């Protein structure tokens, strides 16, 4: 089992990974953190540090922010830390074989789905978008594939009809931290043997892009409502309104027959759009250059809706 003389390295980047890092820091000897570089964000494009970097600073753990793991200086630092165990949670980069083989206990990943369903970069969004009734956390030993490694443990979590990717991220990040702490002692002692994933039921959740948020009203309203929740807070969903994007942060479905795909309506004193099946009612929107507002407030200034 890992002792105070052995070394643990953590790799992660967004908010999802912070509870995992904090849980590890309170129970295991962390010698280093690897996270993504600061990225431009906001209107001013000012570099913003990843959440894991900020947490590492607070915890006083050494960290590096390589653009690519394969860079010689990055590999030199990893070897210098001499990890016996590497823990990964939403890191955002592919681990080369040299890294997978570096630690005696290998690389253990905290993944936000019930593998083999939703392998890939956006499993939480994919589960909501597909209308899944549940998702969960998988603790797995990583191999050279994309989330194809053998499973150590899993814990399911119901998806609420009101869940967004943001709310589900919060629930799963806490669940992931707890499950990792339950799993590691049994794995490190040799009691827990990784089990190969079945190929049956395997699905893939690709990385999201901002353009994925454009709503296509040829789709049913039920699917579009799930998309609004799945893509909140990022990349967000939107439609064209007077040549600019109208962002939609909350919506619900009316089963009233559609009078024609893409027609703009007013229902329940809210803006609404007809789809191929049903009507999408826009409860909360953000016009270009303005703050988020209720659909009712939007209609006050959009009389030509």
PDB file of C-alpha atoms in Angstrom:
ATOM      1  CA  UNK A   1       0.000   0.000   0.000  1.00  0.00           C
ATOM      2  CA  UNK A   2       1.092   3.608  -0.545  1.00  0.00           C
ATOM      3  CA  UNK A   3       2.954   4.931   2.492  1.00  0.00           C
ATOM      4  CA  UNK A   4       4.175   8.362   3.515  1.00  0.00           C
ATOM      5  CA  UNK A   5       7.463   7.595   1.777  1.00  0.00           C
ATOM      6  CA  UNK A   6       5.869   6.879  -1.583  1.00  0.00           C
ATOM      7  CA  UNK A   7       4.790   9.410  -4.195  1.00  0.00           C
ATOM      8  CA  UNK A   8       1.394  10.279  -5.700  1.00  0.00           C
ATOM      9  CA  UNK A   9       0.947  12.620  -8.692  1.00  0.00           C
ATOM     10  CA  UNK A  10      -2.414  14.125  -9.637  1.00  0.00           C
ATOM     11  CA  UNK A  11      -3.483  15.174 -13.146  1.00  0.00           C
ATOM     12  CA  UNK A  12      -6.637  17.244 -13.666  1.00  0.00           C
ATOM     13  CA  UNK A  13      -7.858  20.644 -14.808  1.00  0.00           C
ATOM     14  CA  UNK A  14     -11.499  21.842 -14.393  1.00  0.00           C
ATOM     15  CA  UNK A  15     -13.767  22.281 -11.369  1.00  0.00           C
ATOM     16  CA  UNK A  16     -14.828  18.631 -11.665  1.00  0.00           C
ATOM     17  CA  UNK A  17     -11.326  17.535 -10.614  1.00  0.00           C
ATOM     18  CA  UNK A  18     -10.955  19.803  -7.552  1.00  0.00           C
ATOM     19  CA  UNK A  19     -12.865  17.658  -4.995  1.00  0.00           C
ATOM     20  CA  UNK A  20     -10.789  14.667  -6.090  1.00  0.00           C
ATOM     21  CA  UNK A  21      -7.543  16.603  -5.605  1.00  0.00           C
ATOM     22  CA  UNK A  22      -8.641  17.914  -2.217  1.00  0.00           C
ATOM     23  CA  UNK A  23      -9.689  14.441  -1.047  1.00  0.00           C
ATOM     24  CA  UNK A  24      -6.354  12.992  -2.101  1.00  0.00           C
ATOM     25  CA  UNK A  25      -4.400  15.790  -0.444  1.00  0.00           C
ATOM     26  CA  UNK A  26      -6.076  14.994   2.865  1.00  0.00           C
ATOM     27  CA  UNK A  27      -5.261  11.286   2.709  1.00  0.00           C
ATOM     28  CA  UNK A  28      -2.229  10.593   0.507  1.00  0.00           C
ATOM     29  CA  UNK A  29       1.257  12.095  -0.001  1.00  0.00           C
ATOM     30  CA  UNK A  30       0.917  14.249  -3.107  1.00  0.00           C
ATOM     31  CA  UNK A  31       4.256  15.305  -4.595  1.00  0.00           C
ATOM     32  CA  UNK A  32       3.017  17.098  -7.704  1.00  0.00           C
ATOM     33  CA  UNK A  33       0.082  18.247  -9.800  1.00  0.00           C
ATOM     34  CA  UNK A  34      -0.137  18.411 -13.600  1.00  0.00           C
ATOM     35  CA  UNK A  35      -2.798  20.676 -15.075  1.00  0.00           C
ATOM     36  CA  UNK A  36      -3.588  22.558 -18.279  1.00  0.00           C
ATOM     37  CA  UNK A  37      -2.027  25.947 -19.105  1.00  0.00           C
ATOM     38  CA  UNK A  38      -3.907  29.153 -18.343  1.00  0.00           C
ATOM     39  CA  UNK A  39      -6.319  29.899 -21.195  1.00  0.00           C
ATOM     40  CA  UNK A  40      -7.816  33.213 -22.435  1.00  0.00           C
ATOM     41  CA  UNK A  41     -11.341  33.699 -21.115  1.00  0.00           C
ATOM     42  CA  UNK A  42     -14.008  36.388 -20.954  1.00  0.00           C
ATOM     43  CA  UNK A  43     -14.438  39.413 -23.149  1.00  0.00           C
ATOM     44  CA  UNK A  44     -10.968  40.734 -22.465  1.00  0.00           C
ATOM     45  CA  UNK A  45      -9.300  37.420 -23.262  1.00  0.00           C
ATOM     46  CA  UNK A  46      -7.269  37.596 -20.067  1.00  0.00           C
ATOM     47  CA  UNK A  47      -5.566  34.270 -19.230  1.00  0.00           C
ATOM     48  CA  UNK A  48      -7.536  32.329 -16.632  1.00  0.00           C
ATOM     49  CA  UNK A  49      -5.949  29.549 -14.569  1.00  0.00           C
ATOM     50  CA  UNK A  50      -7.631  26.150 -14.424  1.00  0.00           C
ATOM     51  CA  UNK A  51      -9.455  25.376 -11.185  1.00  0.00           C
ATOM     52  CA  UNK A  52      -6.937  22.671 -10.280  1.00  0.00           C
ATOM     53  CA  UNK A  53      -4.048  25.138 -10.438  1.00  0.00           C
ATOM     54  CA  UNK A  54      -5.776  27.434  -7.964  1.00  0.00           C
ATOM     55  CA  UNK A  55      -6.433  24.485  -5.659  1.00  0.00           C
ATOM     56  CA  UNK A  56      -2.823  23.273  -5.900  1.00  0.00           C
ATOM     57  CA  UNK A  57      -1.599  26.730  -4.901  1.00  0.00           C
ATOM     58  CA  UNK A  58      -3.923  26.774  -1.875  1.00  0.00           C
ATOM     59  CA  UNK A  59      -2.789  23.280  -0.894  1.00  0.00           C
ATOM     60  CA  UNK A  60       0.863  24.263  -1.431  1.00  0.00           C
ATOM     61  CA  UNK A  61       1.511  21.384  -3.825  1.00  0.00           C
ATOM     62  CA  UNK A  62       4.073  21.846  -6.642  1.00  0.00           C
ATOM     63  CA  UNK A  63       2.437  22.004 -10.074  1.00  0.00           C
ATOM     64  CA  UNK A  64       3.305  22.187 -13.759  1.00  0.00           C
ATOM     65  CA  UNK A  65       1.188  23.334 -16.723  1.00  0.00           C
ATOM     66  CA  UNK A  66       2.561  21.690 -19.860  1.00  0.00           C
ATOM     67  CA  UNK A  67       1.066  22.434 -23.256  1.00  0.00           C
ATOM     68  CA  UNK A  68       1.813  18.790 -24.086  1.00  0.00           C
ATOM     69  CA  UNK A  69       2.836  15.925 -21.805  1.00  0.00           C
ATOM     70  CA  UNK A  70       5.364  14.714 -24.358  1.00  0.00           C
ATOM     71  CA  UNK A  71       7.587  17.791 -23.957  1.00  0.00           C
ATOM     72  CA  UNK A  72      11.019  16.729 -22.631  1.00  0.00           C
ATOM     73  CA  UNK A  73      10.911  19.122 -19.670  1.00  0.00           C
ATOM     74  CA  UNK A  74       7.510  17.744 -18.672  1.00  0.00           C
ATOM     75  CA  UNK A  75       8.656  14.139 -18.801  1.00  0.00           C
ATOM     76  CA  UNK A  76      11.801  15.059 -16.872  1.00  0.00           C
ATOM     77  CA  UNK A  77       9.701  16.572 -14.095  1.00  0.00           C
ATOM     78  CA  UNK A  78       7.384  13.569 -13.939  1.00  0.00           C
ATOM     79  CA  UNK A  79      10.350  11.224 -13.649  1.00  0.00           C
ATOM     80  CA  UNK A  80      11.872  13.480 -10.986  1.00  0.00           C
ATOM     81  CA  UNK A  81       8.708  13.164  -8.884  1.00  0.00           C
ATOM     82  CA  UNK A  82       9.090   9.347  -9.062  1.00  0.00           C
ATOM     83  CA  UNK A  83       5.359   8.598  -8.812  1.00  0.00           C
ATOM     84  CA  UNK A  84       4.233   5.270  -7.394  1.00  0.00           C
ATOM     85  CA  UNK A  85       0.641   6.146  -8.334  1.00  0.00           C
ATOM     86  CA  UNK A  86      -0.895   8.661 -10.768  1.00  0.00           C
ATOM     87  CA  UNK A  87      -4.503   9.786 -10.304  1.00  0.00           C
ATOM     88  CA  UNK A  88      -6.280  11.411 -13.272  1.00  0.00           C
ATOM     89  CA  UNK A  89      -9.597  13.322 -13.284  1.00  0.00           C
ATOM     90  CA  UNK A  90     -10.686  15.346 -16.332  1.00  0.00           C
ATOM     91  CA  UNK A  91      -7.121  16.229 -17.255  1.00  0.00           C
ATOM     92  CA  UNK A  92      -7.802  17.013 -20.906  1.00  0.00           C
ATOM     93  CA  UNK A  93      -4.745  15.413 -22.517  1.00  0.00           C
ATOM     94  CA  UNK A  94      -3.993  11.896 -23.766  1.00  0.00           C
ATOM     95  CA  UNK A  95      -1.456  10.042 -21.625  1.00  0.00           C
ATOM     96  CA  UNK A  96       1.346   8.487 -23.647  1.00  0.00           C
ATOM     97  CA  UNK A  97       2.468   4.942 -22.880  1.00  0.00           C
ATOM     98  CA  UNK A  98       5.581   6.160 -21.056  1.00  0.00           C
ATOM     99  CA  UNK A  99       3.347   7.923 -18.530  1.00  0.00           C
ATOM    100  CA  UNK A 100       0.959   4.970 -18.215  1.00  0.00           C
ATOM    101  CA  UNK A 101       3.925   2.732 -17.382  1.00  0.00           C
ATOM    102  CA  UNK A 102       5.727   5.204 -15.129  1.00  0.00           C
ATOM    103  CA  UNK A 103       4.084   4.429 -11.771  1.00  0.00           C
ATOM    104  CA  UNK A 104       4.201   1.034 -10.060  1.00  0.00           C
ATOM    105  CA  UNK A 105       0.439   1.121  -9.403  1.00  0.00           C
ATOM    106  CA  UNK A 106      -0.325   2.642 -12.796  1.00  0.00           C
ATOM    107  CA  UNK A 107      -2.669   5.512 -13.666  1.00  0.00           C
ATOM    108  CA  UNK A 108      -6.122   5.527 -12.064  1.00  0.00           C
ATOM    109  CA  UNK A 109      -8.868   7.595 -13.690  1.00  0.00           C
ATOM    110  CA  UNK A 110     -12.013   9.091 -12.141  1.00  0.00           C
ATOM    111  CA  UNK A 111     -14.503   9.128 -15.038  1.00  0.00           C
ATOM    112  CA  UNK A 112     -17.939  10.753 -15.062  1.00  0.00           C
ATOM    113  CA  UNK A 113     -20.040   7.916 -16.496  1.00  0.00           C
ATOM    114  CA  UNK A 114     -20.895   4.271 -16.026  1.00  0.00           C
ATOM    115  CA  UNK A 115     -18.374   2.824 -18.451  1.00  0.00           C
ATOM    116  CA  UNK A 116     -18.449   1.494 -21.099  1.00  0.00           C
ATOM    117  CA  UNK A 117     -21.314   3.937 -21.735  1.00  0.00           C
ATOM    118  CA  UNK A 118     -20.039   7.387 -22.683  1.00  0.00           C
ATOM    119  CA  UNK A 119     -16.342   6.973 -23.091  1.00  0.00           C
ATOM    120  CA  UNK A 120     -14.726  10.202 -24.224  1.00  0.00           C
ATOM    121  CA  UNK A 121     -14.423  13.881 -23.385  1.00  0.00           C
ATOM    122  CA  UNK A 122     -18.037  14.915 -22.626  1.00  0.00           C
ATOM    123  CA  UNK A 123     -19.788  12.005 -20.844  1.00  0.00           C
ATOM    124  CA  UNK A 124     -21.928  14.137 -18.527  1.00  0.00           C
ATOM    125  CA  UNK A 125     -23.384  16.228 -21.343  1.00  0.00           C
ATOM    126  CA  UNK A 126     -23.908  13.118 -23.465  1.00  0.00           C
ATOM    127  CA  UNK A 127     -25.922  11.375 -20.747  1.00  0.00           C
ATOM    128  CA  UNK A 128     -28.338  14.306 -20.407  1.00  0.00           C
ATOM    129  CA  UNK A 129     -28.603  14.769 -24.158  1.00  0.00           C
ATOM    130  CA  UNK A 130     -29.458  11.098 -24.656  1.00  0.00           C
ATOM    131  CA  UNK A 131     -32.174  11.226 -21.999  1.00  0.00           C
ATOM    132  CA  UNK A 132     -30.434   8.663 -19.796  1.00  0.00           C
ATOM    133  CA  UNK A 133     -32.143   7.997 -16.471  1.00  0.00           C
ATOM    134  CA  UNK A 134     -28.865   7.541 -14.655  1.00  0.00           C
ATOM    135  CA  UNK A 135     -25.154   8.127 -14.914  1.00  0.00           C
ATOM    136  CA  UNK A 136     -22.400   7.680 -12.338  1.00  0.00           C
ATOM    137  CA  UNK A 137     -18.706   7.450 -11.591  1.00  0.00           C
ATOM    138  CA  UNK A 138     -16.259   4.807 -12.752  1.00  0.00           C
ATOM    139  CA  UNK A 139     -12.827   4.324 -11.174  1.00  0.00           C
ATOM    140  CA  UNK A 140     -10.663   2.596 -13.770  1.00  0.00           C
ATOM    141  CA  UNK A 141      -7.053   1.679 -14.430  1.00  0.00           C
ATOM    142  CA  UNK A 142      -6.033   3.485 -17.599  1.00  0.00           C
ATOM    143  CA  UNK A 143      -4.690   1.817 -20.723  1.00  0.00           C
ATOM    144  CA  UNK A 144      -3.722   3.187 -24.140  1.00  0.00           C
ATOM    145  CA  UNK A 145      -7.340   3.420 -25.342  1.00  0.00           C
ATOM    146  CA  UNK A 146      -9.858   6.205 -24.712  1.00  0.00           C
ATOM    147  CA  UNK A 147     -11.531   5.217 -21.424  1.00  0.00           C
ATOM    148  CA  UNK A 148     -11.220   1.529 -22.286  1.00  0.00           C
ATOM    149  CA  UNK A 149      -9.215   0.395 -19.253  1.00  0.00           C
ATOM    150  CA  UNK A 150     -10.352  -2.196 -16.693  1.00  0.00           C
ATOM    151  CA  UNK A 151     -12.824  -1.118 -14.004  1.00  0.00           C
ATOM    152  CA  UNK A 152     -12.058  -0.987 -10.283  1.00  0.00           C
ATOM    153  CA  UNK A 153     -15.398   0.335  -9.011  1.00  0.00           C
ATOM    154  CA  UNK A 154     -18.594   2.123 -10.044  1.00  0.00           C
ATOM    155  CA  UNK A 155     -21.397   4.040  -8.353  1.00  0.00           C
ATOM    156  CA  UNK A 156     -24.636   5.018 -10.112  1.00  0.00           C
ATOM    157  CA  UNK A 157     -26.466   8.346  -9.754  1.00  0.00           C
ATOM    158  CA  UNK A 158     -29.976   9.210 -10.951  1.00  0.00           C
ATOM    159  CA  UNK A 159     -30.319  12.102 -13.402  1.00  0.00           C
ATOM    160  CA  UNK A 160     -33.055  14.536 -12.380  1.00  0.00           C
ATOM    161  CA  UNK A 161     -35.341  15.970 -15.099  1.00  0.00           C
ATOM    162  CA  UNK A 162     -34.034  19.376 -13.992  1.00  0.00           C
ATOM    163  CA  UNK A 163     -30.323  18.500 -14.011  1.00  0.00           C
ATOM    164  CA  UNK A 164     -28.001  20.555 -16.180  1.00  0.00           C
ATOM    165  CA  UNK A 165     -24.449  19.517 -16.957  1.00  0.00           C
ATOM    166  CA  UNK A 166     -23.401  22.068 -14.328  1.00  0.00           C
ATOM    167  CA  UNK A 167     -25.509  20.545 -11.536  1.00  0.00           C
ATOM    168  CA  UNK A 168     -24.527  17.016 -12.567  1.00  0.00           C
ATOM    169  CA  UNK A 169     -20.844  17.984 -12.643  1.00  0.00           C
ATOM    170  CA  UNK A 170     -21.126  19.107  -9.021  1.00  0.00           C
ATOM    171  CA  UNK A 171     -22.860  15.909  -7.889  1.00  0.00           C
ATOM    172  CA  UNK A 172     -20.487  13.612  -9.777  1.00  0.00           C
ATOM    173  CA  UNK A 173     -17.321  15.411  -8.692  1.00  0.00           C
ATOM    174  CA  UNK A 174     -18.196  14.870  -5.027  1.00  0.00           C
ATOM    175  CA  UNK A 175     -19.239  11.286  -5.718  1.00  0.00           C
ATOM    176  CA  UNK A 176     -15.978  10.699  -7.586  1.00  0.00           C
ATOM    177  CA  UNK A 177     -13.879  11.935  -4.680  1.00  0.00           C
ATOM    178  CA  UNK A 178     -15.738   9.717  -2.206  1.00  0.00           C
ATOM    179  CA  UNK A 179     -15.609   6.631  -4.425  1.00  0.00           C
ATOM    180  CA  UNK A 180     -11.891   7.082  -5.100  1.00  0.00           C
ATOM    181  CA  UNK A 181     -11.115   7.176  -1.373  1.00  0.00           C
ATOM    182  CA  UNK A 182     -13.216   4.031  -0.865  1.00  0.00           C
ATOM    183  CA  UNK A 183     -11.543   2.235  -3.767  1.00  0.00           C
ATOM    184  CA  UNK A 184      -7.841   3.053  -3.412  1.00  0.00           C
ATOM    185  CA  UNK A 185      -7.061   1.140  -0.185  1.00  0.00           C
ATOM    186  CA  UNK A 186      -8.534  -2.069  -1.620  1.00  0.00           C
ATOM    187  CA  UNK A 187      -6.726  -1.598  -4.934  1.00  0.00           C
ATOM    188  CA  UNK A 188      -3.352  -0.726  -3.420  1.00  0.00           C
ATOM    189  CA  UNK A 189      -3.504  -3.676  -1.019  1.00  0.00           C
ATOM    190  CA  UNK A 190      -4.157  -6.063  -3.913  1.00  0.00           C
ATOM    191  CA  UNK A 191      -7.650  -6.947  -2.689  1.00  0.00           C
ATOM    192  CA  UNK A 192      -9.387  -5.325  -5.659  1.00  0.00           C
ATOM    193  CA  UNK A 193      -8.606  -6.748  -9.111  1.00  0.00           C
ATOM    194  CA  UNK A 194      -9.443  -4.605 -12.173  1.00  0.00           C
ATOM    195  CA  UNK A 195     -12.120  -6.146 -14.394  1.00  0.00           C
ATOM    196  CA  UNK A 196     -12.084  -5.700 -18.173  1.00  0.00           C
ATOM    197  CA  UNK A 197     -14.850  -3.530 -19.604  1.00  0.00           C
ATOM    198  CA  UNK A 198     -17.486  -5.247 -21.722  1.00  0.00           C
ATOM    199  CA  UNK A 199     -17.684  -3.984 -25.286  1.00  0.00           C
ATOM    200  CA  UNK A 200     -21.440  -4.427 -25.294  1.00  0.00           C
ATOM    201  CA  UNK A 201     -23.124  -1.093 -24.612  1.00  0.00           C
ATOM    202  CA  UNK A 202     -20.032   0.991 -25.361  1.00  0.00           C
ATOM    203  CA  UNK A 203     -20.792   4.522 -26.578  1.00  0.00           C
ATOM    204  CA  UNK A 204     -18.609   7.557 -27.225  1.00  0.00           C
ATOM    205  CA  UNK A 205     -19.045  11.184 -26.135  1.00  0.00           C
ATOM    206  CA  UNK A 206     -16.858  13.430 -28.331  1.00  0.00           C
ATOM    207  CA  UNK A 207     -15.393  16.761 -27.278  1.00  0.00           C
ATOM    208  CA  UNK A 208     -17.843  19.637 -27.583  1.00  0.00           C
ATOM    209  CA  UNK A 209     -17.455  22.784 -29.683  1.00  0.00           C
ATOM    210  CA  UNK A 210     -19.265  26.118 -29.369  1.00  0.00           C
ATOM    211  CA  UNK A 211     -21.146  25.518 -32.625  1.00  0.00           C
ATOM    212  CA  UNK A 212     -22.774  22.430 -31.081  1.00  0.00           C
ATOM    213  CA  UNK A 213     -24.985  24.809 -29.106  1.00  0.00           C
ATOM    214  CA  UNK A 214     -26.932  26.067 -32.135  1.00  0.00           C
ATOM    215  CA  UNK A 215     -30.522  24.816 -31.814  1.00  0.00           C
ATOM    216  CA  UNK A 216     -31.938  23.007 -34.830  1.00  0.00           C
ATOM    217  CA  UNK A 217     -35.709  23.337 -34.756  1.00  0.00           C
ATOM    218  CA  UNK A 218     -36.161  20.453 -37.180  1.00  0.00           C
ATOM    219  CA  UNK A 219     -35.484  18.328 -34.077  1.00  0.00           C
ATOM    220  CA  UNK A 220     -38.264  17.540 -31.557  1.00  0.00           C
ATOM    221  CA  UNK A 221     -38.794  19.955 -28.671  1.00  0.00           C
ATOM    222  CA  UNK A 222     -38.004  17.206 -26.138  1.00  0.00           C
ATOM    223  CA  UNK A 223     -34.557  16.747 -27.645  1.00  0.00           C
ATOM    224  CA  UNK A 224     -33.912  20.493 -27.746  1.00  0.00           C
ATOM    225  CA  UNK A 225     -34.897  20.912 -24.086  1.00  0.00           C
ATOM    226  CA  UNK A 226     -32.359  18.225 -23.176  1.00  0.00           C
ATOM    227  CA  UNK A 227     -29.766  20.025 -25.255  1.00  0.00           C
ATOM    228  CA  UNK A 228     -30.374  23.264 -23.351  1.00  0.00           C
ATOM    229  CA  UNK A 229     -29.739  21.426 -20.061  1.00  0.00           C
ATOM    230  CA  UNK A 230     -26.855  19.342 -21.388  1.00  0.00           C
ATOM    231  CA  UNK A 231     -24.970  22.358 -22.707  1.00  0.00           C
ATOM    232  CA  UNK A 232     -25.464  24.630 -19.692  1.00  0.00           C
ATOM    233  CA  UNK A 233     -23.208  26.326 -18.722  1.00  0.00           C
ATOM    234  CA  UNK A 234     -20.930  25.432 -21.657  1.00  0.00           C
ATOM    235  CA  UNK A 235     -21.025  25.676 -24.619  1.00  0.00           C
ATOM    236  CA  UNK A 236     -24.535  27.017 -24.081  1.00  0.00           C
ATOM    237  CA  UNK A 237     -27.404  26.903 -26.569  1.00  0.00           C
ATOM    238  CA  UNK A 238     -28.577  29.636 -28.887  1.00  0.00           C
ATOM    239  CA  UNK A 239     -30.691  30.570 -31.890  1.00  0.00           C
ATOM    240  CA  UNK A 240     -30.480  33.371 -34.440  1.00  0.00           C
ATOM    241  CA  UNK A 241     -32.447  36.508 -33.547  1.00  0.00           C
ATOM    242  CA  UNK A 242     -32.115  39.562 -35.781  1.00  0.00           C
ATOM    243  CA  UNK A 243     -28.734  38.419 -37.035  1.00  0.00           C
ATOM    244  CA  UNK A 244     -27.241  37.855 -33.572  1.00  0.00           C
ATOM    245  CA  UNK A 245     -27.266  34.868 -31.198  1.00  0.00           C
ATOM    246  CA  UNK A 246     -30.057  34.705 -28.627  1.00  0.00           C
ATOM    247  CA  UNK A 247     -28.702  32.494 -25.855  1.00  0.00           C
ATOM    248  CA  UNK A 248     -31.157  30.155 -24.127  1.00  0.00           C
ATOM    249  CA  UNK A 249     -30.305  29.016 -20.616  1.00  0.00           C
ATOM    250  CA  UNK A 250     -33.611  27.493 -19.519  1.00  0.00           C
ATOM    251  CA  UNK A 251     -36.554  26.112 -21.493  1.00  0.00           C
ATOM    252  CA  UNK A 252     -39.416  23.657 -21.255  1.00  0.00           C
ATOM    253  CA  UNK A 253     -41.620  21.730 -23.654  1.00  0.00           C
ATOM    254  CA  UNK A 254     -45.236  22.247 -24.658  1.00  0.00           C
ATOM    255  CA  UNK A 255     -46.836  19.230 -26.289  1.00  0.00           C
ATOM    256  CA  UNK A 256     -49.128  21.470 -28.338  1.00  0.00           C
ATOM    257  CA  UNK A 257     -49.021  20.518 -32.004  1.00  0.00           C
ATOM    258  CA  UNK A 258     -46.383  22.435 -33.915  1.00  0.00           C
ATOM    259  CA  UNK A 259     -47.826  24.964 -36.394  1.00  0.00           C
ATOM    260  CA  UNK A 260     -44.637  24.873 -38.482  1.00  0.00           C
ATOM    261  CA  UNK A 261     -40.947  24.312 -37.889  1.00  0.00           C
ATOM    262  CA  UNK A 262     -39.114  27.420 -36.684  1.00  0.00           C
ATOM    263  CA  UNK A 263     -42.184  29.653 -36.243  1.00  0.00           C
ATOM    264  CA  UNK A 264     -41.837  32.106 -33.344  1.00  0.00           C
ATOM    265  CA  UNK A 265     -44.768  32.141 -30.923  1.00  0.00           C
ATOM    266  CA  UNK A 266     -45.831  33.536 -27.572  1.00  0.00           C
ATOM    267  CA  UNK A 267     -47.030  30.892 -25.096  1.00  0.00           C
ATOM    268  CA  UNK A 268     -47.602  31.344 -21.361  1.00  0.00           C
ATOM    269  CA  UNK A 269     -46.381  34.961 -21.850  1.00  0.00           C
ATOM    270  CA  UNK A 270     -42.983  33.560 -22.887  1.00  0.00           C
ATOM    271  CA  UNK A 271     -41.241  33.439 -26.252  1.00  0.00           C
ATOM    272  CA  UNK A 272     -41.504  30.034 -27.891  1.00  0.00           C
ATOM    273  CA  UNK A 273     -40.418  28.325 -31.086  1.00  0.00           C
ATOM    274  CA  UNK A 274     -42.229  25.563 -32.946  1.00  0.00           C
ATOM    275  CA  UNK A 275     -40.209  22.421 -33.692  1.00  0.00           C
ATOM    276  CA  UNK A 276     -40.772  19.254 -35.701  1.00  0.00           C
ATOM    277  CA  UNK A 277     -42.655  17.831 -32.699  1.00  0.00           C
ATOM    278  CA  UNK A 278     -43.953  20.096 -29.957  1.00  0.00           C
ATOM    279  CA  UNK A 279     -42.999  23.637 -28.984  1.00  0.00           C
ATOM    280  CA  UNK A 280     -39.941  24.836 -27.062  1.00  0.00           C
ATOM    281  CA  UNK A 281     -40.831  27.566 -24.560  1.00  0.00           C
ATOM    282  CA  UNK A 282     -37.907  29.855 -23.702  1.00  0.00           C
ATOM    283  CA  UNK A 283     -37.991  30.567 -19.966  1.00  0.00           C
ATOM    284  CA  UNK A 284     -34.631  32.328 -19.680  1.00  0.00           C
ATOM    285  CA  UNK A 285     -32.626  34.009 -22.434  1.00  0.00           C
ATOM    286  CA  UNK A 286     -29.737  36.376 -23.022  1.00  0.00           C
ATOM    287  CA  UNK A 287     -29.846  38.710 -26.027  1.00  0.00           C
ATOM    288  CA  UNK A 288     -26.508  39.712 -27.532  1.00  0.00           C
ATOM    289  CA  UNK A 289     -24.754  42.331 -25.383  1.00  0.00           C
ATOM    290  CA  UNK A 290     -27.304  42.104 -22.556  1.00  0.00           C
ATOM    291  CA  UNK A 291     -27.711  40.284 -19.264  1.00  0.00           C
ATOM    292  CA  UNK A 292     -29.606  37.054 -18.708  1.00  0.00           C
ATOM    293  CA  UNK A 293     -33.335  37.725 -18.329  1.00  0.00           C
ATOM    294  CA  UNK A 294     -36.610  35.875 -18.109  1.00  0.00           C
ATOM    295  CA  UNK A 295     -38.473  35.115 -21.300  1.00  0.00           C
ATOM    296  CA  UNK A 296     -41.285  37.415 -20.141  1.00  0.00           C
ATOM    297  CA  UNK A 297     -38.848  40.311 -19.624  1.00  0.00           C
ATOM    298  CA  UNK A 298     -37.334  39.674 -23.055  1.00  0.00           C
ATOM    299  CA  UNK A 299     -40.732  39.993 -24.737  1.00  0.00           C
ATOM    300  CA  UNK A 300     -41.267  43.456 -23.232  1.00  0.00           C
ATOM    301  CA  UNK A 301     -38.427  44.772 -25.397  1.00  0.00           C
ATOM    302  CA  UNK A 302     -38.980  42.420 -28.334  1.00  0.00           C
ATOM    303  CA  UNK A 303     -42.463  43.323 -29.480  1.00  0.00           C
ATOM    304  CA  UNK A 304     -41.721  42.072 -32.995  1.00  0.00           C
ATOM    305  CA  UNK A 305     -40.965  38.550 -31.716  1.00  0.00           C
TER     306      UNK A 305
END
